[in-house]
Tab-separated table of C-alpha atoms and ligand atoms in Angstrom:
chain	number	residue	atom	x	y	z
A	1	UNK	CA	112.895	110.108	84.670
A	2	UNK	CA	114.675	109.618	87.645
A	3	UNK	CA	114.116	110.072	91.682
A	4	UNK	CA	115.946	111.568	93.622
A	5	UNK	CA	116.029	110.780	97.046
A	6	UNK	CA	117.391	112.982	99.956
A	7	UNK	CA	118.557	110.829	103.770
A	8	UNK	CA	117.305	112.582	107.082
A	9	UNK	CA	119.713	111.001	109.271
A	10	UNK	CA	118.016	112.441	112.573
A	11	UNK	CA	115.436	111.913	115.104
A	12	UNK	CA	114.603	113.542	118.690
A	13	UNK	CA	114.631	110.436	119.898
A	14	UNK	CA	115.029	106.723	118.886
A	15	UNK	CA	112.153	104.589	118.684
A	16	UNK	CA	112.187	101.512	120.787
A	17	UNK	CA	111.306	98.948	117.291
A	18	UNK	CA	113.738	101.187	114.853
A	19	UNK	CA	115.884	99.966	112.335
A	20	UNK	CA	116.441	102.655	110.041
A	21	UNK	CA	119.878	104.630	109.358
A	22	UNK	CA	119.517	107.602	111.922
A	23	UNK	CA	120.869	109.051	115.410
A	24	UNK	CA	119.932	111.531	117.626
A	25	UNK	CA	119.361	114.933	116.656
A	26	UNK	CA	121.989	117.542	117.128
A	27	UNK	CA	121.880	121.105	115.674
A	28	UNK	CA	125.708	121.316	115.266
A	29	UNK	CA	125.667	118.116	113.105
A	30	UNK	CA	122.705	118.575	111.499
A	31	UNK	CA	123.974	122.253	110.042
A	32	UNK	CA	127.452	120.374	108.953
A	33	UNK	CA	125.151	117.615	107.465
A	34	UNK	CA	122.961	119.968	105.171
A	35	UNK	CA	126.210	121.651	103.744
A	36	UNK	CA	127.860	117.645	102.930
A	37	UNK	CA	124.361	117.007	101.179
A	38	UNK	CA	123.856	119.910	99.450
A	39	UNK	CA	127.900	119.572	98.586
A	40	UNK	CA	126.973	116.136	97.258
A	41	UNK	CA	123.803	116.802	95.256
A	42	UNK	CA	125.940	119.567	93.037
A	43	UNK	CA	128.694	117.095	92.953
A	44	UNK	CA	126.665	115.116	90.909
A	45	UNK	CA	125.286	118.252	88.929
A	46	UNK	CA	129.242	119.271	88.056
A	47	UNK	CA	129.992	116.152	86.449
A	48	UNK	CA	127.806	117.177	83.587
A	49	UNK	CA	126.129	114.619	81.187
A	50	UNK	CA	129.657	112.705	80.948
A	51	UNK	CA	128.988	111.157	84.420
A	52	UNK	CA	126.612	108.759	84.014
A	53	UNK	CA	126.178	105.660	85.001
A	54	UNK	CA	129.314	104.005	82.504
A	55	UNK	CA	131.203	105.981	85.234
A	56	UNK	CA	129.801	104.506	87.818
A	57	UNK	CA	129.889	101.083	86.910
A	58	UNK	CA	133.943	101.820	86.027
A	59	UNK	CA	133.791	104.097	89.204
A	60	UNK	CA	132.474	101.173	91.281
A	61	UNK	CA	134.919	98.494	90.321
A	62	UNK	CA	137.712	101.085	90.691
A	63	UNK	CA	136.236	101.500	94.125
A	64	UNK	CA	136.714	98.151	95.032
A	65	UNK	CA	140.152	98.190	94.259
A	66	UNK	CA	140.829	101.450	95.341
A	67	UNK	CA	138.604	102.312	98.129
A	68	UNK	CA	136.841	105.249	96.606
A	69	UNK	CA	133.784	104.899	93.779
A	70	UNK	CA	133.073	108.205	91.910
A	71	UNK	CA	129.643	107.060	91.866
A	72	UNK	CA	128.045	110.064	92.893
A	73	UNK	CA	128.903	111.813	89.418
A	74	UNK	CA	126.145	109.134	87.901
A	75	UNK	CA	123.499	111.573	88.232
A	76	UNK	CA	124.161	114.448	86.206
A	77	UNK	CA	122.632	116.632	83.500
A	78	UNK	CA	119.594	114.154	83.325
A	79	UNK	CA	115.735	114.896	84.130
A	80	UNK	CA	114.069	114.080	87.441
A	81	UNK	CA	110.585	114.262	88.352
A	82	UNK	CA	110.426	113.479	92.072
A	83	UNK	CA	112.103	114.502	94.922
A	84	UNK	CA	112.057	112.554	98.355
A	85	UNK	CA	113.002	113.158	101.824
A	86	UNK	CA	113.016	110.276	104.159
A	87	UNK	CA	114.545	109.619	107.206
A	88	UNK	CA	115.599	109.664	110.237
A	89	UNK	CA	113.083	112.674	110.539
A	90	UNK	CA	113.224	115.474	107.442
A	91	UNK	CA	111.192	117.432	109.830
A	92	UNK	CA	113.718	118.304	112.099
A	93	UNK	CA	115.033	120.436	109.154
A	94	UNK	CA	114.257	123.545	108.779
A	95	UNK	CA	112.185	125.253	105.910
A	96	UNK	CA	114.857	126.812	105.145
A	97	UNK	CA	117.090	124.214	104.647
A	98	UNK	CA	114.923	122.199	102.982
A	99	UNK	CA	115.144	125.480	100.555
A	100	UNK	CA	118.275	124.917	100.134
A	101	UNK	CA	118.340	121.551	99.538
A	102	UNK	CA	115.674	121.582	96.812
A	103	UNK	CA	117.253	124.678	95.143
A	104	UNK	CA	120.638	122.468	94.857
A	105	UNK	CA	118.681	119.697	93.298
A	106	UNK	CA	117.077	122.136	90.564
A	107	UNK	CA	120.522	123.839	90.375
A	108	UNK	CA	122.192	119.999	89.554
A	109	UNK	CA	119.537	118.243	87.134
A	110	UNK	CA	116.653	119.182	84.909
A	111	UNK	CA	114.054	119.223	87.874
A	112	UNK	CA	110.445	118.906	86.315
A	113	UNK	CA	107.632	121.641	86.617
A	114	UNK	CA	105.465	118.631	88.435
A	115	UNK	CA	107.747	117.530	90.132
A	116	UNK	CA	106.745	115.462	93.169
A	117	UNK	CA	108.376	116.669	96.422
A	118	UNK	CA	107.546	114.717	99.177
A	119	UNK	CA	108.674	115.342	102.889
A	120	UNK	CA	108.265	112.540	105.611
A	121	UNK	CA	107.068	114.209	109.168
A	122	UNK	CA	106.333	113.370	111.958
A	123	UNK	CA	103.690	114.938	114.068
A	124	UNK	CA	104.753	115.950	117.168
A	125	UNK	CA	107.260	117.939	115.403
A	126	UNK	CA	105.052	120.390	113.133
A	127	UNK	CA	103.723	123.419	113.624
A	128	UNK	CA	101.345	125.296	110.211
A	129	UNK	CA	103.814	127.670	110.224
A	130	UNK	CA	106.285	125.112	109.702
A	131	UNK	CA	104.497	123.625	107.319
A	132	UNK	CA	104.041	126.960	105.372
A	133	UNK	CA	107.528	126.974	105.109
A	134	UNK	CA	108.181	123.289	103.498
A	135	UNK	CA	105.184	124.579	101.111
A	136	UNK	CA	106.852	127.832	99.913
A	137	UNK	CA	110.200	125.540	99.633
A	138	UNK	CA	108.676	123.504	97.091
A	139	UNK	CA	107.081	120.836	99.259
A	140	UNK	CA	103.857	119.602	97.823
A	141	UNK	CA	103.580	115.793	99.579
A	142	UNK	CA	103.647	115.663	103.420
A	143	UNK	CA	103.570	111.741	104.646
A	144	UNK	CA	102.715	111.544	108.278
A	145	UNK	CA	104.585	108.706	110.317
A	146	UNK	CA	101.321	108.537	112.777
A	147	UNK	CA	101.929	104.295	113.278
A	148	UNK	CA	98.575	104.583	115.089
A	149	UNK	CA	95.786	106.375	117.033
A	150	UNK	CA	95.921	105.088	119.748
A	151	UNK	CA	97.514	106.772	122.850
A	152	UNK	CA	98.838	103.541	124.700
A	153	UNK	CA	100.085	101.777	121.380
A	154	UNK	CA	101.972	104.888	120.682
A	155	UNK	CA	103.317	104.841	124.403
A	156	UNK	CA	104.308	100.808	123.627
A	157	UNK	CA	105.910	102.302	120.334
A	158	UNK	CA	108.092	105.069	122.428
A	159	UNK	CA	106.263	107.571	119.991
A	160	UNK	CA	106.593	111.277	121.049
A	161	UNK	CA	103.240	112.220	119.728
A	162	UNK	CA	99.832	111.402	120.733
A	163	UNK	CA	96.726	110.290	119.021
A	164	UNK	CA	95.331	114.032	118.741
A	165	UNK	CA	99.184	115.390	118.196
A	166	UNK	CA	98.556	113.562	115.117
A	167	UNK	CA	95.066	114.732	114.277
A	168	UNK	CA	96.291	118.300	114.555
A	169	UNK	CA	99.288	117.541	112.609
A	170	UNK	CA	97.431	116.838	109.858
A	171	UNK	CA	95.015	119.941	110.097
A	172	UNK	CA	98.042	121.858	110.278
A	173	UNK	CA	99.257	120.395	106.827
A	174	UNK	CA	95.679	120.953	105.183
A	175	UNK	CA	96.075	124.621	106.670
A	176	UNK	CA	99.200	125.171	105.038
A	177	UNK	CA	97.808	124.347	101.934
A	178	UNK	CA	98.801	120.378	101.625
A	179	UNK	CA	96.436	118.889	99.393
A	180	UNK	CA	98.405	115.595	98.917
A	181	UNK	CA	99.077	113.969	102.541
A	182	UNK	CA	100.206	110.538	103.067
A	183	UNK	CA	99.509	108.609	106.586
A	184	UNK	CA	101.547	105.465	107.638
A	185	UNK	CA	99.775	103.232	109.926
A	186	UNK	CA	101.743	100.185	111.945
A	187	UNK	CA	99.660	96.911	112.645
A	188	UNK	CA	100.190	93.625	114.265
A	189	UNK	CA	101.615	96.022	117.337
A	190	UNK	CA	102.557	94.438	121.136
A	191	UNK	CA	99.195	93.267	122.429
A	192	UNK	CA	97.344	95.053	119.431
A	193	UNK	CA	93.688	93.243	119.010
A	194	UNK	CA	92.063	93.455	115.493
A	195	UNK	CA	89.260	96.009	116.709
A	196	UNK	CA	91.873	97.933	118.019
A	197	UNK	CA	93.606	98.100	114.714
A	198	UNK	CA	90.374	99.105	112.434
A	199	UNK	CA	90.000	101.486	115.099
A	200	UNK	CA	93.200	103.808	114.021
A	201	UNK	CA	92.448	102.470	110.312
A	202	UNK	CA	89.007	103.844	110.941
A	203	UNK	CA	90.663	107.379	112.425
A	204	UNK	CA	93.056	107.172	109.761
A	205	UNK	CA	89.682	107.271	107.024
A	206	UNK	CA	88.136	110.267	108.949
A	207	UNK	CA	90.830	112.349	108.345
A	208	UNK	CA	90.405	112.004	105.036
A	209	UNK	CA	94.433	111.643	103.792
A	210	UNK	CA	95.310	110.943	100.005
A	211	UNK	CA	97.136	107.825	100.650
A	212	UNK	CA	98.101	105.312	103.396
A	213	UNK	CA	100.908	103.237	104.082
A	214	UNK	CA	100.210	100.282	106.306
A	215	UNK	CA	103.328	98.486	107.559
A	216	UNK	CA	103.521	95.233	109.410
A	217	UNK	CA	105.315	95.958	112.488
A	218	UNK	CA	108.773	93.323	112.487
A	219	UNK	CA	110.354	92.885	116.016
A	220	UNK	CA	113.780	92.709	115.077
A	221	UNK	CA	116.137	90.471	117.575
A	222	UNK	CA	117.851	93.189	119.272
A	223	UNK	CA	115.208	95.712	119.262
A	224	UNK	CA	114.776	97.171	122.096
A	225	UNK	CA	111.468	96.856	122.162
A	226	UNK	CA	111.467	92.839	122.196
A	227	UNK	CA	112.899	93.262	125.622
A	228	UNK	CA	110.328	95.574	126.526
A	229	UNK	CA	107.695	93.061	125.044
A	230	UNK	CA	109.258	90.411	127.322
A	231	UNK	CA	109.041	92.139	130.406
A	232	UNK	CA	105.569	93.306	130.005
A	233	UNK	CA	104.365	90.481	128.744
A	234	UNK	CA	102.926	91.728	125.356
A	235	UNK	CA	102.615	89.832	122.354
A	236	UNK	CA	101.517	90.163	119.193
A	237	UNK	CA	98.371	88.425	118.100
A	238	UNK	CA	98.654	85.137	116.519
A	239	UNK	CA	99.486	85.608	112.783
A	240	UNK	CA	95.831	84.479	111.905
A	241	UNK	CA	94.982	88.052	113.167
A	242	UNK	CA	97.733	89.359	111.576
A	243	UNK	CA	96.524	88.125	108.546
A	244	UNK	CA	92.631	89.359	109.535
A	245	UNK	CA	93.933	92.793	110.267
A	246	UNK	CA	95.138	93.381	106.992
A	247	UNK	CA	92.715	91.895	104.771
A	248	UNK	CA	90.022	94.151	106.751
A	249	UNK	CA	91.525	96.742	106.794
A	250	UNK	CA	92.198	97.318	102.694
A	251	UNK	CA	88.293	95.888	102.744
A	252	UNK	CA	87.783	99.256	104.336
A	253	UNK	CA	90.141	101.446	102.925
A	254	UNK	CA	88.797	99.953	99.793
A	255	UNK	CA	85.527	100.882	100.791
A	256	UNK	CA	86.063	104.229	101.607
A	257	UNK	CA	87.430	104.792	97.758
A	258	UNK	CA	91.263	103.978	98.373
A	259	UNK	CA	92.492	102.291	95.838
A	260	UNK	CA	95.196	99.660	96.461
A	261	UNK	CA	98.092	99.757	94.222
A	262	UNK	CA	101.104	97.875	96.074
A	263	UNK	CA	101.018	95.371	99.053
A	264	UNK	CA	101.322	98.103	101.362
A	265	UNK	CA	99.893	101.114	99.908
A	266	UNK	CA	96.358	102.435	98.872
A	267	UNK	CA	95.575	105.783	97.267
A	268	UNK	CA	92.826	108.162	96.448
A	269	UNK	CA	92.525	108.220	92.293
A	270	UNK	CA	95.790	109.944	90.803
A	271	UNK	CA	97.430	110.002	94.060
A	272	UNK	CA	99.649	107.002	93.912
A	273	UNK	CA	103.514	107.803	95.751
A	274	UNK	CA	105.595	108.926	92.015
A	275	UNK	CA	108.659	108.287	94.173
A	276	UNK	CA	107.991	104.764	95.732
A	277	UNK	CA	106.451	103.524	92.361
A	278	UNK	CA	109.990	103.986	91.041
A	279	UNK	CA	110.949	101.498	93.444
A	280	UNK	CA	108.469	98.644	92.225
A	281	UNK	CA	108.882	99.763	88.160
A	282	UNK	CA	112.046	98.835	87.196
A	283	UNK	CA	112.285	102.710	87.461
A	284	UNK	CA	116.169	104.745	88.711
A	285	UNK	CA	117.174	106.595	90.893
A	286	UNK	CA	119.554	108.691	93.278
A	287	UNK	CA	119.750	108.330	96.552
A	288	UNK	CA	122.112	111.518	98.802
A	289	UNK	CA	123.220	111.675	102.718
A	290	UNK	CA	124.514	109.091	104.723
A	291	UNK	CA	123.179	104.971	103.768
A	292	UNK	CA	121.140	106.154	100.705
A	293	UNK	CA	121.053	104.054	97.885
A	294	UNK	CA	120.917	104.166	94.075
A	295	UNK	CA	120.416	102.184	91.436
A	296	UNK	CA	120.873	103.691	87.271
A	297	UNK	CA	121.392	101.721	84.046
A	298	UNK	CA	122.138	98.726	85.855
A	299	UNK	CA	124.246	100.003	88.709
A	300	UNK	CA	123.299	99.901	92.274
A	301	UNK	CA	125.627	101.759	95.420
A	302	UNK	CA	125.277	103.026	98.595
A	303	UNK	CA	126.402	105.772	100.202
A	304	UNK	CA	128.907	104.997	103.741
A	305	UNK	CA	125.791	104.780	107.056
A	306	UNK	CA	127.606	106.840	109.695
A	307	UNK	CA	126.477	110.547	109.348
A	308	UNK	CA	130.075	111.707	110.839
A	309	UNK	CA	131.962	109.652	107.961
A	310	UNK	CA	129.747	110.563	105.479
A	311	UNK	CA	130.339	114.330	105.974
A	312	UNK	CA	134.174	113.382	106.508
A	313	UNK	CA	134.024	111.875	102.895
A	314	UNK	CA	132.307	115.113	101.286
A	315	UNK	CA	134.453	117.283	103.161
A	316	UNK	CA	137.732	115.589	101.844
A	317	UNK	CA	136.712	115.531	98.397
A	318	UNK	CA	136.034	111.679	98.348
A	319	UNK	CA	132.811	109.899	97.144
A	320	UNK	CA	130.770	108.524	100.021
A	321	UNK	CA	129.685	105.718	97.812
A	322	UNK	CA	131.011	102.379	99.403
A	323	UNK	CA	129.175	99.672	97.584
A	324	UNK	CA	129.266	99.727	93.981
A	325	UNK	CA	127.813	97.217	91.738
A	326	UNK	CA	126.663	96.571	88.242
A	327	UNK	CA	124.082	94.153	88.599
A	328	UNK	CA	124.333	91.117	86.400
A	329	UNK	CA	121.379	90.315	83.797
A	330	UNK	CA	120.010	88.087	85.804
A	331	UNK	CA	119.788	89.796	89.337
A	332	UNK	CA	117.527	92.762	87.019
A	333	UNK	CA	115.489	90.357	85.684
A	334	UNK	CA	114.642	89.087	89.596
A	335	UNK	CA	114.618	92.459	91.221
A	336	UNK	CA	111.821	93.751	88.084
A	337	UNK	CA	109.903	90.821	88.570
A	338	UNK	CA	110.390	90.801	92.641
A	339	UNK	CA	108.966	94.423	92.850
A	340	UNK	CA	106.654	94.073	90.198
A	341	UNK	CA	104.814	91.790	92.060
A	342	UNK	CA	104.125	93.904	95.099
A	343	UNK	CA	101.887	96.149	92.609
A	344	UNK	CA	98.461	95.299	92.135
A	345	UNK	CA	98.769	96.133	88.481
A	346	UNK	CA	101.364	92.837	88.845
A	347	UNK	CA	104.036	91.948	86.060
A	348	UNK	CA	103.493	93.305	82.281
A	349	UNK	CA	105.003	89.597	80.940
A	350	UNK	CA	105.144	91.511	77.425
A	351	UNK	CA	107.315	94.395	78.848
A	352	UNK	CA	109.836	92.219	80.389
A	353	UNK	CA	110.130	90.028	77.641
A	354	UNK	CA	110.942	93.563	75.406
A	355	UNK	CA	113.503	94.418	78.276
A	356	UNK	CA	115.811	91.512	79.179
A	357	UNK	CA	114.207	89.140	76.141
A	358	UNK	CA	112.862	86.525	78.256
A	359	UNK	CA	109.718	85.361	78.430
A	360	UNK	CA	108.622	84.906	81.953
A	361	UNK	CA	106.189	81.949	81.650
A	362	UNK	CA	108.355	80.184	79.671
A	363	UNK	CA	110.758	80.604	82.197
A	364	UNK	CA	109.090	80.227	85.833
A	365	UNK	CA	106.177	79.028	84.483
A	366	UNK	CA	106.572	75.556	86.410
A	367	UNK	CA	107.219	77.063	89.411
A	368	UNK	CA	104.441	79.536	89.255
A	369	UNK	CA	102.077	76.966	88.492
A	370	UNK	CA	100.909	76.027	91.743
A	371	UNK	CA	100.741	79.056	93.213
A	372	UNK	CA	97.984	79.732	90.141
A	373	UNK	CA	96.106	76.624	91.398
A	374	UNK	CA	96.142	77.619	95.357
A	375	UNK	CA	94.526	81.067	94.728
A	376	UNK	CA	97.449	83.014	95.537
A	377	UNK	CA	98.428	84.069	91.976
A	378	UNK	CA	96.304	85.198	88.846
A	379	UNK	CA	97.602	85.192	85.188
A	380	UNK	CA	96.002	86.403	82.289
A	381	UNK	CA	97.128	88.177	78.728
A	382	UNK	CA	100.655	87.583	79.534
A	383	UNK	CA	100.040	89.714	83.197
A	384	UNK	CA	100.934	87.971	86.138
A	385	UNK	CA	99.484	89.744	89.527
A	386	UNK	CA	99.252	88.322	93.293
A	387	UNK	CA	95.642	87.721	94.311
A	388	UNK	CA	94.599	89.616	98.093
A	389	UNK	CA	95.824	86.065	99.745
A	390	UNK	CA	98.664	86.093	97.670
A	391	UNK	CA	99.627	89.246	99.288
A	392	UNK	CA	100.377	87.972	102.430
A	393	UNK	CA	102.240	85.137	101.327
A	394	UNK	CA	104.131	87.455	98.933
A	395	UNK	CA	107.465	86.316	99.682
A	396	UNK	CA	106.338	82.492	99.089
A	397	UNK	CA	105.721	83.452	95.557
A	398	UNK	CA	108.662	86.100	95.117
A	399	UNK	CA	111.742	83.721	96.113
A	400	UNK	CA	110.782	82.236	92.558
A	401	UNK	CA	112.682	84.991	91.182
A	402	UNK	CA	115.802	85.516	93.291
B	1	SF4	S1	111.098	108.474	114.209
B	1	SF4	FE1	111.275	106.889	112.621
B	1	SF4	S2	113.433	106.877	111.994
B	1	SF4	FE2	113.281	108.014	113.956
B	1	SF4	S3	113.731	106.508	115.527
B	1	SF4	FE3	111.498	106.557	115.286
B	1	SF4	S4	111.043	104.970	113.755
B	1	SF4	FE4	113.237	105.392	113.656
């Protein structure tokens, strides 16, 4: 079934390490937004079953020539079972157009009764009566962009909320009746030690969430915060720390009965992210609003970044798709085995072969090889999975593939 996912292009204010598709908020923009998405989403639903992704992948190279994809009309008349917003900051919305937005996405495709509806939020921005809302929308995953909890590493961050901002964020989700909260957590931070690191991964346990996301934090050249970093003189701890901080901390999480199931995410039993696991499964999806992506039966496009031309596009009638691809044989066979790998569970050799009819060990098997005989790889039954060390050298072993 697919995903669908839903771009929250807006934020109160920008984060001094951000990379991510979004702008400042603006409540003019962000009302014309919510119409172009919701115009999208039944876009899709009105080009019935006979969309698809044939259409796309014709759409697509028409695109190219033409300047305008149809690939939005891939996503019709077909059965989803999770439902994603990410941003930016979906919080900034309110619960009633979050409403709106999930009622067009029942309204377009054959939503599941389970479906999983996740909402990223971020704390300084919730109240439980806000909260209550996104519930009675249809909201039944809150994940919780807390980076840390720790008042002067959220301060180094330019985070808006506070250590107990947080803590009360996530009472106020339990409140409202959240039984499935996600946390992300940011480590390797300017001038971060490791004790100060278990300390928020510590906090984080307390709380008691369903799942955790822990992210590596990557200083990107013109971030603003490497300037920052400069002036101050932070740095971040030698990458022999880095590499500390994470094993300890899954050693804990994994202690406290998290399970890990990716390189960057750990889960209570049954709680795993539906959405993300898409991602890392081979699995398809949609993606809606400005930069969002999509990939079905072997098509991948992306939506124009700007939030102003993307609304321009859906207002004129014209597909905001602007990158349109079929992927070639070979680039699926890389990406499943890519993101397989970042599962614990690892690559299913006997799946792939069933797939794209090749078997994997017969194919990479020399170039695997050593990375079986340093520790950083494990095979066996035809499954191929990245050991804990392996993890952190991830991409070593991945660029086999690509
Ligand atoms: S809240 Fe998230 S998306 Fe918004 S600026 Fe900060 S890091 Fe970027």
């Amino acid at each position: 079934m697919l995903g669908l996912y839903l771009h929250v292009p807006f934020c109160a204010a920008i984060c001094n390490y951000c990379n991510f598709n979004r702008g400042l908020f603006d409540a003019a923009l962000k009302a014309r937004y919510v119409d172009a998405l919701i115009a999208e989403i039944e876009g899709a639903g009105r080009a019935g079953g006979a969309g698809r992704a044939g259409e796309a992948g014709r759409a697509g190279e028409a695109g190219r020539a033409g300047g305008a994809g149809r690939a939005e009309h891939a996503g019709a008349g077909t059965r989803a079972d999770t439902i994603y917003f990410g941003g930016g900051t979906p919080s900034l919305l309110d619960a009633g157009e979050i409403d709106l937005i999930i009622a067009a996405c029942r309204r377009s495709f054959d939503v599941a009764a389970d479906c999983e509806v996740t909402l990223e939020a971020n704390p300084e921005t919730t109240t439980t009566d806000r909260l209550r809302g996104y519930r009675s929308a249809g909201v039944n995953r809150l994940s919780f962009g807390v980076q840390s909890f720790r008042d002067d590493e959220l301060r180094r961050l330019s985070r808006l909320h506070g250590a107990d901002r947080a803590r009360a964020a996530f009472a106020e989700a339990r409140a409202a009746g959240f039984d499935n909260v996600s946390l992300d957590l940011m480590m390797w931070l300017p001038g971060q030690q490791v004790e100060e690191w278990l300390e928020s991964v510590d906090q984080a346990i307390a709380l008691g969430p369903e799942h955790l996301s822990l992210y590596l934090l990557e200083v990107y050249p013109n971030a603003p915060l490497k300037e920052e970093m400069a002036r101050a003189r932070w740095s971040q701890a030698p990458d022999d720390d880095a590499a500390t901080m994470y094993v300890a901390a899954m050693d804990r999480l994994e202690a406290a009965g998290y399970e890990q199931y990716e390189i960057s995410n750990v889960a209570r039993a049954g709680r795993r992210s539906r959405h993300n696991t898409k991602y890392w499964t081979d699995g398809e999806w949609l993606g809606f609003g400005c930069g969002a992506h999509s990939t079905r039966d072997g098509v991948r496009w992306k939506n124009v970044s700007a939030t102003e031309g993307y609304i321009d596009r859906i207002g004129r009638g014209e597909p905001p798709a602007v990158d349109v691809r079929r992927l070639s044989d070979a680039e699926r066979l890389g990406d499943a085995l890519f993101t397989g790998l970042r599962l614990t569970d690892g690559v299913d050799e006997i799946a792939i072969e069933r797939r794209y009819g090749v078997d994997v060990w017969q194919r990479y098997g020399a170039e695997l090889e050593p990375f079986l005989d340093t520790g950083l790889l494990k095979r066996q039954n035809r499954r191929l999975w990245l050991t804990r060390r392996g993890m952190l050298l991830a991409h070593e072993v991945m660029t086999v593939f690509v």
